[in-house]
N, CA and C atoms as an extended XYZ file, in Angstrom:
312
Properties=species:S:1:pos:R:3:atomname:S:1:resname:S:1:resid:I:1 pbc="F F F"
N         3.505        2.786        4.413 N   MET     1
C         3.141        2.768        2.609 CA  MET     1
C         2.719        1.051        2.476 C   MET     1
N         3.355        0.196        3.586 N   LEU     2
C         3.026       -0.996        3.508 CA  LEU     2
C         1.661       -1.402        3.425 C   LEU     2
N         0.975       -0.820        4.303 N   ALA     3
C        -0.543       -1.150        4.452 CA  ALA     3
C        -1.512       -0.646        2.850 C   ALA     3
N        -0.914        0.092        2.331 N   LEU     4
C        -1.826        0.566        0.941 CA  LEU     4
C        -1.812       -0.481       -0.068 C   LEU     4
N        -2.820       -0.350       -0.777 N   PRO     5
C        -2.971       -1.619       -1.870 CA  PRO     5
C        -1.971       -1.606       -2.741 C   PRO     5
N        -1.383       -2.737       -3.402 N   LEU     6
C        -0.317       -2.931       -4.195 CA  LEU     6
C        -0.104       -2.046       -5.073 C   LEU     6
N        -1.456       -1.726       -5.813 N   ALA     7
C        -1.509       -0.758       -7.348 CA  ALA     7
C        -0.780        0.664       -6.647 C   ALA     7
N        -1.268        0.900       -5.535 N   VAL     8
C        -1.203        2.380       -4.988 CA  VAL     8
C         0.340        2.520       -4.524 C   VAL     8
N         0.931        1.327       -4.198 N   ARG     9
C         2.282        1.273       -3.592 CA  ARG     9
C         3.199        1.485       -4.860 C   ARG     9
N         2.944        0.974       -6.027 N   LYS    10
C         3.707        1.085       -6.920 CA  LYS    10
C         3.751        2.510       -7.457 C   LYS    10
N         2.493        3.010       -7.746 N   VAL    11
C         2.438        4.672       -8.231 CA  VAL    11
C         3.434        5.380       -7.127 C   VAL    11
N         3.129        5.282       -5.808 N   PHE    12
C         3.927        6.151       -5.141 CA  PHE    12
C         5.187        6.012       -4.935 C   PHE    12
N         5.741        4.534       -5.031 N   GLY    13
C         7.268        4.058       -5.388 CA  GLY    13
C         7.916        4.651       -6.231 C   GLY    13
N         7.137        4.664       -7.467 N   TYR    14
C         7.673        5.212       -8.648 CA  TYR    14
C         7.705        6.682       -8.573 C   TYR    14
N         6.738        7.383       -8.117 N   ALA    15
C         7.119        8.819       -8.006 CA  ALA    15
C         8.113        9.092       -6.882 C   ALA    15
N         8.256        8.432       -5.835 N   LEU    16
C         9.507        8.812       -5.088 CA  LEU    16
C        10.845        8.341       -5.594 C   LEU    16
N        10.768        7.322       -6.490 N   GLY    17
C        12.042        7.065       -7.280 CA  GLY    17
C        12.242        8.096       -8.208 C   GLY    17
N        11.603        8.773       -8.728 N   LEU    18
C        11.496        9.739       -9.739 CA  LEU    18
C        12.229       11.356       -8.820 C   LEU    18
N        11.352       11.380       -7.552 N   ALA    19
C        12.140       12.469       -6.869 CA  ALA    19
C        13.411       12.223       -6.451 C   ALA    19
N        13.826       11.310       -6.249 N   GLN    20
C        15.117       10.912       -5.789 CA  GLN    20
C        15.983       11.117       -6.899 C   GLN    20
N        15.751       10.816       -8.285 N   ARG    21
C        16.591       11.121       -9.342 CA  ARG    21
C        16.657       12.952       -9.729 C   ARG    21
N        15.622       13.492       -9.080 N   GLY    22
C        15.635       14.842       -9.649 CA  GLY    22
C        14.277       15.089      -10.482 C   GLY    22
N        13.506       14.228      -10.883 N   GLY    23
C        12.144       14.080      -11.448 CA  GLY    23
C        11.077       14.435      -10.873 C   GLY    23
N        10.146       14.359      -11.633 N   LYS    24
C         8.620       14.624      -10.969 CA  LYS    24
C         7.611       13.691      -11.619 C   LYS    24
N         6.944       12.998      -10.910 N   HIS    25
C         5.794       12.212      -11.531 CA  HIS    25
C         4.516       13.230      -12.251 C   HIS    25
N         4.105       12.535      -12.928 N   HIS    26
C         3.197       13.667      -13.786 CA  HIS    26
C         1.789       13.865      -12.944 C   HIS    26
N         1.542       13.315      -11.952 N   ASP    27
C         0.644       13.566      -11.086 CA  ASP    27
C         0.860       14.198       -9.805 C   ASP    27
N         2.198       14.342       -9.925 N   ALA    28
C         2.722       15.156       -8.471 CA  ALA    28
C         2.334       16.914       -8.553 C   ALA    28
N         1.783       17.077       -7.401 N   LYS    29
C         1.521       18.712       -7.195 CA  LYS    29
C         2.132       19.425       -5.893 C   LYS    29
N         2.273       20.488       -6.067 N   THR    30
C         2.729       21.210       -4.917 CA  THR    30
C         1.685       21.141       -3.870 C   THR    30
N         1.841       20.835       -2.405 N   LEU    31
C         0.768       20.699       -1.317 CA  LEU    31
C         0.728       22.355       -0.788 C   LEU    31
N        -0.517       22.850       -0.930 N   LYS    32
C        -0.688       24.118       -0.413 CA  LYS    32
C        -0.594       24.308        0.949 C   LYS    32
N         0.260       25.217        1.452 N   GLY    33
C         0.063       25.793        2.887 CA  GLY    33
C         1.332       25.267        3.394 C   GLY    33
N         2.414       25.417        2.351 N   PHE    34
C         3.851       24.992        2.804 CA  PHE    34
C         4.672       26.205        2.367 C   PHE    34
N         4.494       27.183        1.506 N   GLY    35
C         5.111       28.292        1.101 CA  GLY    35
C         6.081       28.149       -0.027 C   GLY    35
N         6.024       26.811       -0.517 N   ASP    36
C         6.939       26.653       -1.772 CA  ASP    36
C         6.754       25.382       -2.433 C   ASP    36
N         7.466       25.138       -3.347 N   ALA    37
C         6.949       23.916       -4.114 CA  ALA    37
C         7.994       22.626       -3.504 C   ALA    37
N         8.364       22.756       -2.163 N   GLY    38
C         9.435       21.688       -1.888 CA  GLY    38
C         8.324       20.531       -1.189 C   GLY    38
N         7.101       20.656       -0.941 N   VAL    39
C         6.300       19.746       -0.339 CA  VAL    39
C         5.167       19.178       -1.374 C   VAL    39
N         5.418       18.165       -1.777 N   ILE    40
C         4.769       17.445       -3.132 CA  ILE    40
C         3.723       16.358       -2.413 C   ILE    40
N         2.781       16.395       -3.258 N   GLU    41
C         1.386       15.357       -3.032 CA  GLU    41
C         1.145       14.487       -4.373 C   GLU    41
N         1.204       13.407       -4.254 N   VAL    42
C         0.751       12.279       -5.218 CA  VAL    42
C        -0.425       11.684       -4.844 C   VAL    42
N        -1.774       11.888       -5.417 N   VAL    43
C        -2.870       11.156       -5.228 CA  VAL    43
C        -3.136       10.193       -6.276 C   VAL    43
N        -3.598        8.967       -5.632 N   GLU    44
C        -3.801        7.731       -6.381 CA  GLU    44
C        -5.103        7.128       -6.114 C   GLU    44
N        -6.219        7.081       -7.168 N   ASN    45
C        -7.480        6.286       -6.675 CA  ASN    45
C        -7.201        4.623       -6.920 C   ASN    45
N        -8.012        4.046       -5.964 N   ASP    46
C        -8.048        2.693       -6.113 CA  ASP    46
C        -9.660        2.385       -5.823 C   ASP    46
N       -10.084        1.056       -6.265 N   GLU    47
C       -11.254        0.769       -6.024 CA  GLU    47
C       -11.976        0.926       -4.448 C   GLU    47
N       -10.934        1.002       -3.594 N   ALA    48
C       -11.384        1.007       -2.141 CA  ALA    48
C       -11.010        2.503       -1.677 C   ALA    48
N       -10.790        3.352       -2.668 N   GLY    49
C       -10.964        4.844       -2.567 CA  GLY    49
C        -9.400        5.684       -2.949 C   GLY    49
N        -9.164        6.996       -2.348 N   THR    50
C        -8.364        7.842       -2.728 CA  THR    50
C        -7.433        7.711       -1.806 C   THR    50
N        -6.050        7.572       -2.275 N   TYR    51
C        -4.851        7.533       -1.303 CA  TYR    51
C        -3.732        8.862       -1.758 C   TYR    51
N        -3.269        9.005       -0.663 N   ARG    52
C        -2.128       10.279       -0.776 CA  ARG    52
C        -0.791       10.157       -0.128 C   ARG    52
N         0.305       10.399       -0.834 N   ALA    53
C         1.468       10.247       -0.513 CA  ALA    53
C         2.025       11.759       -0.586 C   ALA    53
N         2.612       12.379        0.853 N   VAL    54
C         3.157       13.488        0.750 CA  VAL    54
C         4.672       13.687        1.126 C   VAL    54
N         5.803       14.028        0.246 N   TYR    55
C         6.930       13.966        0.485 CA  TYR    55
C         7.551       15.290        0.429 C   TYR    55
N         8.850       15.604        0.670 N   THR    56
C         9.275       16.975        0.499 CA  THR    56
C        10.600       16.653       -0.201 C   THR    56
N        11.108       17.440       -0.904 N   VAL    57
C        12.499       17.415       -1.882 CA  VAL    57
C        13.151       18.767       -1.532 C   VAL    57
N        12.619       19.238       -0.250 N   ARG    58
C        13.381       20.832        0.142 CA  ARG    58
C        14.972       20.505        0.674 C   ARG    58
N        15.386       19.092        0.930 N   PHE    59
C        16.595       19.114        1.214 CA  PHE    59
C        17.389       18.306        0.564 C   PHE    59
N        18.568       18.555        0.207 N   ALA    60
C        19.446       17.965       -0.759 CA  ALA    60
C        19.896       16.751       -0.191 C   ALA    60
N        19.937       16.457        1.378 N   GLU    61
C        20.302       15.025        1.849 CA  GLU    61
C        19.346       13.822        1.193 C   GLU    61
N        18.089       14.144        1.178 N   ALA    62
C        17.248       12.721        1.127 CA  ALA    62
C        15.914       13.511        0.782 C   ALA    62
N        15.092       12.503        0.068 N   VAL    63
C        13.875       12.552        0.015 CA  VAL    63
C        13.055       12.273        1.174 C   VAL    63
N        12.254       12.807        1.915 N   PHE    64
C        11.598       12.588        3.099 CA  PHE    64
C        10.166       12.289        2.805 C   PHE    64
N         9.387       11.143        3.152 N   VAL    65
C         8.104       10.762        2.784 CA  VAL    65
C         7.741       11.433        4.344 C   VAL    65
N         6.645       12.031        4.226 N   LEU    66
C         6.148       12.640        5.292 CA  LEU    66
C         4.932       12.189        5.722 C   LEU    66
N         3.917       11.503        5.151 N   HIS    67
C         2.751       10.963        5.354 CA  HIS    67
C         2.068       10.465        4.254 C   HIS    67
N         1.630        8.977        4.183 N   CYS    68
C         0.719        8.295        3.419 CA  CYS    68
C        -0.770        7.924        4.009 C   CYS    68
N        -1.545        8.304        3.358 N   PHE    69
C        -2.947        7.773        4.103 CA  PHE    69
C        -3.858        7.698        3.052 C   PHE    69
N        -5.187        7.015        3.540 N   GLN    70
C        -6.185        6.801        2.577 CA  GLN    70
C        -7.063        8.123        3.191 C   GLN    70
N        -7.625        9.129        2.075 N   LYS    71
C        -8.434       10.080        2.331 CA  LYS    71
C        -9.800        9.474        2.595 C   LYS    71
N       -10.204        9.920        3.662 N   LYS    72
C       -11.701        9.258        4.151 CA  LYS    72
C       -12.683       10.324        4.192 C   LYS    72
N       -12.472       11.843        4.156 N   SER    73
C       -13.378       12.831        4.332 CA  SER    73
C       -14.121       12.836        2.895 C   SER    73
N       -15.409       13.147        3.102 N   LYS    74
C       -16.381       13.100        2.063 CA  LYS    74
C       -16.654       14.790        1.747 C   LYS    74
N       -15.773       15.357        2.304 N   HIS    75
C       -16.293       16.881        2.198 CA  HIS    75
C       -15.015       17.719        1.247 C   HIS    75
N       -15.247       17.307       -0.064 N   GLY    76
C       -14.351       17.992       -1.015 CA  GLY    76
C       -12.719       17.349       -0.990 C   GLY    76
N       -11.827       18.094       -1.661 N   ILE    77
C       -10.805       17.396       -1.843 CA  ILE    77
C        -9.742       18.060       -0.848 C   ILE    77
N        -9.914       18.899       -0.135 N   ALA    78
C        -8.967       19.570        0.809 CA  ALA    78
C        -8.307       18.273        1.982 C   ALA    78
N        -6.931       18.624        1.572 N   THR    79
C        -6.492       17.583        2.972 CA  THR    79
C        -6.917       17.796        4.433 C   THR    79
N        -7.368       16.769        5.173 N   PRO    80
C        -8.152       17.158        6.572 CA  PRO    80
C        -6.958       17.532        7.519 C   PRO    80
N        -7.429       18.404        8.386 N   LYS    81
C        -6.479       19.203        9.204 CA  LYS    81
C        -5.764       18.183        9.808 C   LYS    81
N        -6.173       17.166       10.462 N   ALA    82
C        -5.329       16.251       11.257 CA  ALA    82
C        -4.336       15.761       10.162 C   ALA    82
N        -4.082       15.549        9.217 N   ASP    83
C        -3.268       15.151        8.250 CA  ASP    83
C        -2.306       16.324        7.866 C   ASP    83
N        -3.045       17.352        7.798 N   MET    84
C        -2.091       18.594        7.780 CA  MET    84
C        -1.135       18.655        8.905 C   MET    84
N        -1.676       18.319        9.860 N   ASP    85
C        -0.786       18.615       11.281 CA  ASP    85
C         0.346       17.414       11.424 C   ASP    85
N        -0.123       16.284       11.205 N   ILE    86
C         0.860       15.356       10.789 CA  ILE    86
C         2.123       15.758        9.783 C   ILE    86
N         1.530       16.397        8.748 N   ILE    87
C         2.794       16.398        7.719 CA  ILE    87
C         3.592       17.753        8.115 C   ILE    87
N         2.971       18.845        8.988 N   HIS    88
C         3.559       20.018        9.493 CA  HIS    88
C         4.689       19.234       10.580 C   HIS    88
N         4.132       18.395       11.275 N   THR    89
C         5.098       17.958       12.510 CA  THR    89
C         6.132       16.987       11.893 C   THR    89
N         5.991       16.329       10.897 N   ARG    90
C         7.116       15.451       10.200 CA  ARG    90
C         8.074       16.093        9.629 C   ARG    90
N         7.607       17.354        8.827 N   LEU    91
C         8.548       18.116        8.111 CA  LEU    91
C         9.567       18.871        9.114 C   LEU    91
N         8.758       19.311       10.094 N   LYS    92
C         9.983       19.983       11.006 CA  LYS    92
C        11.088       18.696       11.475 C   LYS    92
N        10.413       17.626       11.754 N   VAL    93
C        11.358       16.370       12.053 CA  VAL    93
C        12.400       16.023       11.012 C   VAL    93
N        12.165       16.095        9.870 N   ALA    94
C        12.689       16.220        8.571 CA  ALA    94
C        14.052       17.006        8.453 C   ALA    94
N        13.158       18.242        8.420 N   GLU    95
C        14.402       19.461        8.718 CA  GLU    95
C        15.518       19.048        9.489 C   GLU    95
N        15.201       18.876       10.731 N   ALA    96
C        16.286       18.490       11.928 CA  ALA    96
C        16.952       17.477       11.547 C   ALA    96
N        16.505       16.562       10.791 N   TRP    97
C        17.376       15.305       10.396 CA  TRP    97
C        18.230       15.561        9.383 C   TRP    97
N        17.801       16.476        8.418 N   ALA    98
C        18.610       16.879        7.314 CA  ALA    98
C        19.814       17.858        7.729 C   ALA    98
N        19.441       18.351        8.592 N   LYS    99
C        20.699       19.468        9.423 CA  LYS    99
C        21.639       18.438        9.963 C   LYS    99
N        21.136       17.431       10.832 N   GLU   100
C        22.110       16.516       11.295 CA  GLU   100
C        22.760       15.913       10.242 C   GLU   100
N        22.273       15.426        9.334 N   LEU   101
C        23.149       14.581        8.283 CA  LEU   101
C        24.026       15.722        7.698 C   LEU   101
N        23.914       16.726        7.223 N   ARG   102
C        24.422       17.782        6.720 CA  ARG   102
C        25.654       18.168        7.609 C   ARG   102
N        25.323       17.923        8.959 N   ASN   103
C        26.601       18.352        9.993 CA  ASN   103
C        27.460       17.262       10.364 C   ASN   103
N        27.091       16.067        9.863 N   GLY   104
C        27.745       14.806       10.297 CA  GLY   104
C        27.645       14.276       11.492 C   GLY   104
């Protein structure tokens, strides 16, 4: 997240803070393709472009940030496949980490 513009980082940081306290940012939406509302996306626009933060609230142990990136595709609003692959992979890692935290 540190590579993102300051204004974008502030929005994403606020959204993550709300998620940690059980709330939801007004711009947060369920990311399609994950089967439930546990994977959330926040989109923020800036003069340099559109940025996305994807995190999960599936696990009681923590809110896991799965991916933050600048959307560069000019072909619609869909999340690019390469970014979806990253999110899927990191979600599996987060699941394993949450299980490890749960089991001590």
